[in-house]
Every structure is written in C-alpha cells, then in structure tokens.
PDB file of C-alpha atoms in Angstrom:
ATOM      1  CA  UNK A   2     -17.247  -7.531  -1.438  1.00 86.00           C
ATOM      2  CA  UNK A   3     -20.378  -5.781  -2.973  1.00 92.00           C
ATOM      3  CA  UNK A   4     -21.464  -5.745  -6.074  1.00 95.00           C
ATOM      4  CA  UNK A   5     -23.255  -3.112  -7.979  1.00 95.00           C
ATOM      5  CA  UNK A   6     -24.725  -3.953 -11.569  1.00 96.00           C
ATOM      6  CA  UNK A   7     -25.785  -1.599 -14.252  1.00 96.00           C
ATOM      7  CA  UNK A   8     -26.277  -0.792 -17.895  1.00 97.00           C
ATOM      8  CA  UNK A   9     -29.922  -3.076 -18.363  1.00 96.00           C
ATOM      9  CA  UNK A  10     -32.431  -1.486 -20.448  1.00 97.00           C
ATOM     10  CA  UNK A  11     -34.880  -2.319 -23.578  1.00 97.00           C
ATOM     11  CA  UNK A  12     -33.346  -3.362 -27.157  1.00 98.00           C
ATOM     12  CA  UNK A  13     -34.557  -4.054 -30.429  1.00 98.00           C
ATOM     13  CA  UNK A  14     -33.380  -7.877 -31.432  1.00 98.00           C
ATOM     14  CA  UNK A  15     -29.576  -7.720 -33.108  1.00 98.00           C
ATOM     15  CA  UNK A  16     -28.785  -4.443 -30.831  1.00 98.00           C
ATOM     16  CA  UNK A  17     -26.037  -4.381 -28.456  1.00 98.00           C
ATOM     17  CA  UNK A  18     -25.345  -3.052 -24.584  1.00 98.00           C
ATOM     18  CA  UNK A  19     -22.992  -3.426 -22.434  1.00 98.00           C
ATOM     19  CA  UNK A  20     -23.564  -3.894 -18.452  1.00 98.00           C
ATOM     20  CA  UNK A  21     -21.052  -2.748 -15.695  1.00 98.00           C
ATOM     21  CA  UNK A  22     -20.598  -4.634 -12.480  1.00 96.00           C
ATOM     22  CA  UNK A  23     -19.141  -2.006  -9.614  1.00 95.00           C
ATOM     23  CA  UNK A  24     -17.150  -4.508  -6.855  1.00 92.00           C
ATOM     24  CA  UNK A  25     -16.365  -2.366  -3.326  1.00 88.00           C
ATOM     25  CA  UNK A  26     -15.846  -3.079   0.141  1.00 82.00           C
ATOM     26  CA  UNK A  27     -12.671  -6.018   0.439  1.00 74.00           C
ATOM     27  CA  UNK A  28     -12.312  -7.022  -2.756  1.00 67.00           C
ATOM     28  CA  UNK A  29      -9.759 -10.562  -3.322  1.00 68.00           C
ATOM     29  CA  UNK A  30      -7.067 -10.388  -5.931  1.00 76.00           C
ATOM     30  CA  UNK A  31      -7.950 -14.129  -6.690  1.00 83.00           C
ATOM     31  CA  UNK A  32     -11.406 -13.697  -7.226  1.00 90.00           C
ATOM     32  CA  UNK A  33     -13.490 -15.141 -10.057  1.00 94.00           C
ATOM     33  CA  UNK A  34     -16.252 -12.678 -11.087  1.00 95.00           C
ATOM     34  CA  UNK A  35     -18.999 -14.363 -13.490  1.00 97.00           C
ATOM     35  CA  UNK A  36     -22.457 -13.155 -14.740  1.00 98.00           C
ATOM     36  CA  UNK A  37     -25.768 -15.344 -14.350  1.00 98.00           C
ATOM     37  CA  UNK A  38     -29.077 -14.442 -15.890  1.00 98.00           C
ATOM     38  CA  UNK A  39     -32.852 -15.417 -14.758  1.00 98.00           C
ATOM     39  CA  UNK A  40     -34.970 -15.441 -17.790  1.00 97.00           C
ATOM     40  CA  UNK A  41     -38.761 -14.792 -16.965  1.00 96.00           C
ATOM     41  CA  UNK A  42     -40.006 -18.426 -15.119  1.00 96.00           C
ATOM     42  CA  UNK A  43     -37.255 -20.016 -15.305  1.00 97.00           C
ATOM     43  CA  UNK A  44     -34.159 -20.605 -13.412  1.00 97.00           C
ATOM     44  CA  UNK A  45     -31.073 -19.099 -13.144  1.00 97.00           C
ATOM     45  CA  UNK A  46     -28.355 -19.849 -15.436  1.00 98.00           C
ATOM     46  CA  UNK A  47     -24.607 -19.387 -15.968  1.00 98.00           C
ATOM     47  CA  UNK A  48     -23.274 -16.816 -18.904  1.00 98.00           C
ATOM     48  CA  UNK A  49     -19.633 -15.642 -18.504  1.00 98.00           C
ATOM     49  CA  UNK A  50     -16.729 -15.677 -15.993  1.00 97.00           C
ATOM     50  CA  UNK A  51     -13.735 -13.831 -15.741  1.00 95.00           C
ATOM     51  CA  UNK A  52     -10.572 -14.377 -12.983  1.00 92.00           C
ATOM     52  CA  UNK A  53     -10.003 -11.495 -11.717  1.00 87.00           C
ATOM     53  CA  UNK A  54      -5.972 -12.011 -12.268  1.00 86.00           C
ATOM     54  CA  UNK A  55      -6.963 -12.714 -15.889  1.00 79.00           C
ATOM     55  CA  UNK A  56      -6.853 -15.351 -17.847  1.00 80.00           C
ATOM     56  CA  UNK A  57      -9.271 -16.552 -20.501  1.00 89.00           C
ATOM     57  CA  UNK A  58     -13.044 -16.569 -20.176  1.00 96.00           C
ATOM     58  CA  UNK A  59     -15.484 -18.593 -20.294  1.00 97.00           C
ATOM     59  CA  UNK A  60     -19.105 -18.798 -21.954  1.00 98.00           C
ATOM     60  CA  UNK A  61     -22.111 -20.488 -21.999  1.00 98.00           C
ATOM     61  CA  UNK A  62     -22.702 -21.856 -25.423  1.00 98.00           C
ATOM     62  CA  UNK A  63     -25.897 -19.907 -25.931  1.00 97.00           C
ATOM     63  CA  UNK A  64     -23.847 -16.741 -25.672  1.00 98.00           C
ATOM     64  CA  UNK A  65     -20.187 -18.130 -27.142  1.00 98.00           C
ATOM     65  CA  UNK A  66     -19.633 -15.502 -30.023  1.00 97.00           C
ATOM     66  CA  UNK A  67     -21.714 -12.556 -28.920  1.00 98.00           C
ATOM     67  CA  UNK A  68     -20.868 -11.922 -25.030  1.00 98.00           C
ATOM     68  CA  UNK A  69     -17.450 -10.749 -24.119  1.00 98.00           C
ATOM     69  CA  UNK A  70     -16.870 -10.207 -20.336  1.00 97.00           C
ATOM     70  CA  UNK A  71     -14.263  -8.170 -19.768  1.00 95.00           C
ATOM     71  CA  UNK A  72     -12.517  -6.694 -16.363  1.00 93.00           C
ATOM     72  CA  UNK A  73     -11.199  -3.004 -15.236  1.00 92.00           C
ATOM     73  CA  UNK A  74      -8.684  -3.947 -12.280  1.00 88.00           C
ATOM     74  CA  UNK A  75      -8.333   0.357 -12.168  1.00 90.00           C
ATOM     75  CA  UNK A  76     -12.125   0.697 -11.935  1.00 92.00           C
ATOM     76  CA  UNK A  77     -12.483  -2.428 -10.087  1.00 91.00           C
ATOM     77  CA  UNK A  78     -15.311  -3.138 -12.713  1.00 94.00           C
ATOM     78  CA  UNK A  79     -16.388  -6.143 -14.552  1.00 95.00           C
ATOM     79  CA  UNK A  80     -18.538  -5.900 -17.956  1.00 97.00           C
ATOM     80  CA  UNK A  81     -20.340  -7.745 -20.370  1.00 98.00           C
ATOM     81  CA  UNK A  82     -20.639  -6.711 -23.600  1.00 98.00           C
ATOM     82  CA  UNK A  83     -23.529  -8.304 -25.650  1.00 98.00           C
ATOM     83  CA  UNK A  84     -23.922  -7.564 -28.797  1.00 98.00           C
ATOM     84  CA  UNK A  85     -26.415  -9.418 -31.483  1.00 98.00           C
ATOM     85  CA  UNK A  86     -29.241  -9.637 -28.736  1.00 98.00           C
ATOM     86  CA  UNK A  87     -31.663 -12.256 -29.258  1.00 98.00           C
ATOM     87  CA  UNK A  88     -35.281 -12.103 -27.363  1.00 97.00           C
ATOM     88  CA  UNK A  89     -34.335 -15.354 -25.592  1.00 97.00           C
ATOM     89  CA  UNK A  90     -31.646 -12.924 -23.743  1.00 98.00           C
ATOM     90  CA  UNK A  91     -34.496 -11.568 -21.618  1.00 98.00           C
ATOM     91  CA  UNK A  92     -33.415 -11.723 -18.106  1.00 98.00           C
ATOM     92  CA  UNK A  93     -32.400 -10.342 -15.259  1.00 98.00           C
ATOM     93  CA  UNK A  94     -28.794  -9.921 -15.148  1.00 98.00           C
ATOM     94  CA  UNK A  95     -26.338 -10.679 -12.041  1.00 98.00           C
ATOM     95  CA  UNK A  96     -22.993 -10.185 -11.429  1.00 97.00           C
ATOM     96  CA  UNK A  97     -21.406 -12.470  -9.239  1.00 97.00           C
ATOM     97  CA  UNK A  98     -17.944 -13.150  -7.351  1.00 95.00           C
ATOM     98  CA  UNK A  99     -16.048 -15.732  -5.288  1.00 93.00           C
ATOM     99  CA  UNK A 100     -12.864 -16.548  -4.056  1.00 90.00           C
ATOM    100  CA  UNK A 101     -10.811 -18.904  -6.524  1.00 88.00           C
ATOM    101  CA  UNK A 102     -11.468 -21.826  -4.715  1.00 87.00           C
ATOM    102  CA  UNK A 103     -15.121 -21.832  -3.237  1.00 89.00           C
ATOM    103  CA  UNK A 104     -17.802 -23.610  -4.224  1.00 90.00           C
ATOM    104  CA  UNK A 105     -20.157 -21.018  -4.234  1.00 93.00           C
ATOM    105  CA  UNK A 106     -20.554 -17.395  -5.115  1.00 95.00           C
ATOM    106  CA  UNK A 107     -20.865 -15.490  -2.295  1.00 92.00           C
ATOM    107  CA  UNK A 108     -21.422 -11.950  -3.459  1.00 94.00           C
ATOM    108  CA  UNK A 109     -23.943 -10.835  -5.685  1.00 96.00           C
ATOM    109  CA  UNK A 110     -25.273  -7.671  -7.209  1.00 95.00           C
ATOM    110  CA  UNK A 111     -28.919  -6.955  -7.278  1.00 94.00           C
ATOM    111  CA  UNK A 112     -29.535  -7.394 -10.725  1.00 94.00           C
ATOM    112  CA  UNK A 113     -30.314  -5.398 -13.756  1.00 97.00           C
ATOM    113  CA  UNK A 114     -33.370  -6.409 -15.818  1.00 98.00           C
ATOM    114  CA  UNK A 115     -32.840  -6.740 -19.884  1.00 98.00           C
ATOM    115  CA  UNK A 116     -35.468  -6.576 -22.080  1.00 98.00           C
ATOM    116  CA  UNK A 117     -34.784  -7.649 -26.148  1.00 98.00           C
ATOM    117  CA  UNK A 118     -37.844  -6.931 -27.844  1.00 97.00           C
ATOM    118  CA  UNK A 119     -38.752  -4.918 -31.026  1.00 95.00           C
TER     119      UNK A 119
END
C-alpha cells in the first residue's frame, strides 16, 4: 500500500489542523493505520492508531484529549485532527500502516512537517 500524507503547515500555539493520509495501491481490509511524529533531534514516537475495520483508537498520552484520528473507508483516507497545538507538537508527521498482525509497519508516507510557533 502507499501512503500519501498532507495538511502540515505553520500554527500559532492553541490553533488547530487537520492532516490527511491518502492509502493506494493494495490496500488490506484488516489493516491498522497509526500516525508517528519526529520532533526536531529526537526520535520518533507513536501518536494515534486507528483499525481500519474500526474500532476505538488509541493515543499517546501527550496527545489524549486534543488528537482525534479518524478514517474515510470511501476516500480510503486516514486523518488526524489536532486541535489545541502546543510548540512541543513540532514534528514531522507520518502516517503509517500494517497488517493486523505484524510486528512492524510496513508502509509509510513521506511525511509532512508541522511547525507550532507564534
């Protein structure tokens, strides 16, 4: 599957956006699609996941409360909404998916870069 991730851009701190996450190619009906960030020098981390069947999500607690990811089976698209942006979200964003069952994630999108910063 490929993955195509959009929506980054610059905020001011407590502003929202909302980033897309285009899957094509042979997409899996038992996937689990998730989104990682990479804050400047530092590693990448988990933030949300999503089965693609549905089910409830999950969060990392520094984003529990403000993130919502969210999937589009029609538009085979995967968001995250973020809303109340802190600085410390500055990253560069990833979608990511996997078969239910795998380890690891196999597919990624190239990232989109997110800037909170007044």
């Amino acid at each position: 599957v490929q993955l195509q991730a959009s929506g980054g851009g610059l905020v001011q701190p407590g502003g929202s956006l909302r980033l897309s996450c285009a899957a094509s190619g042979r997409t899996f009906s038992n996937a689990v699609m998730a989104w990682f960030r990479q804050p400047p020098g530092k590693e990448r981390e988990f933030v949300a996941v999503i089965m693609w069947s549905g089910g409830s999500p999950s969060y990392s607690d520094s984003v529990k409360g403000r993130f919502t990811i969210s999937r589009d089976r029609t538009k085979n698209t995967v968001y995250l909404q973020m809303n109340n942006l802190k600085p410390e979200d500055t990253a560069v964003y990833y979608c990511a998916a996997k078969p239910r069952g795998d380890a690891r994630y196999g597919s990624w999108g190239q990232g989109t870069q997110v800037t909170v910063s007044s």
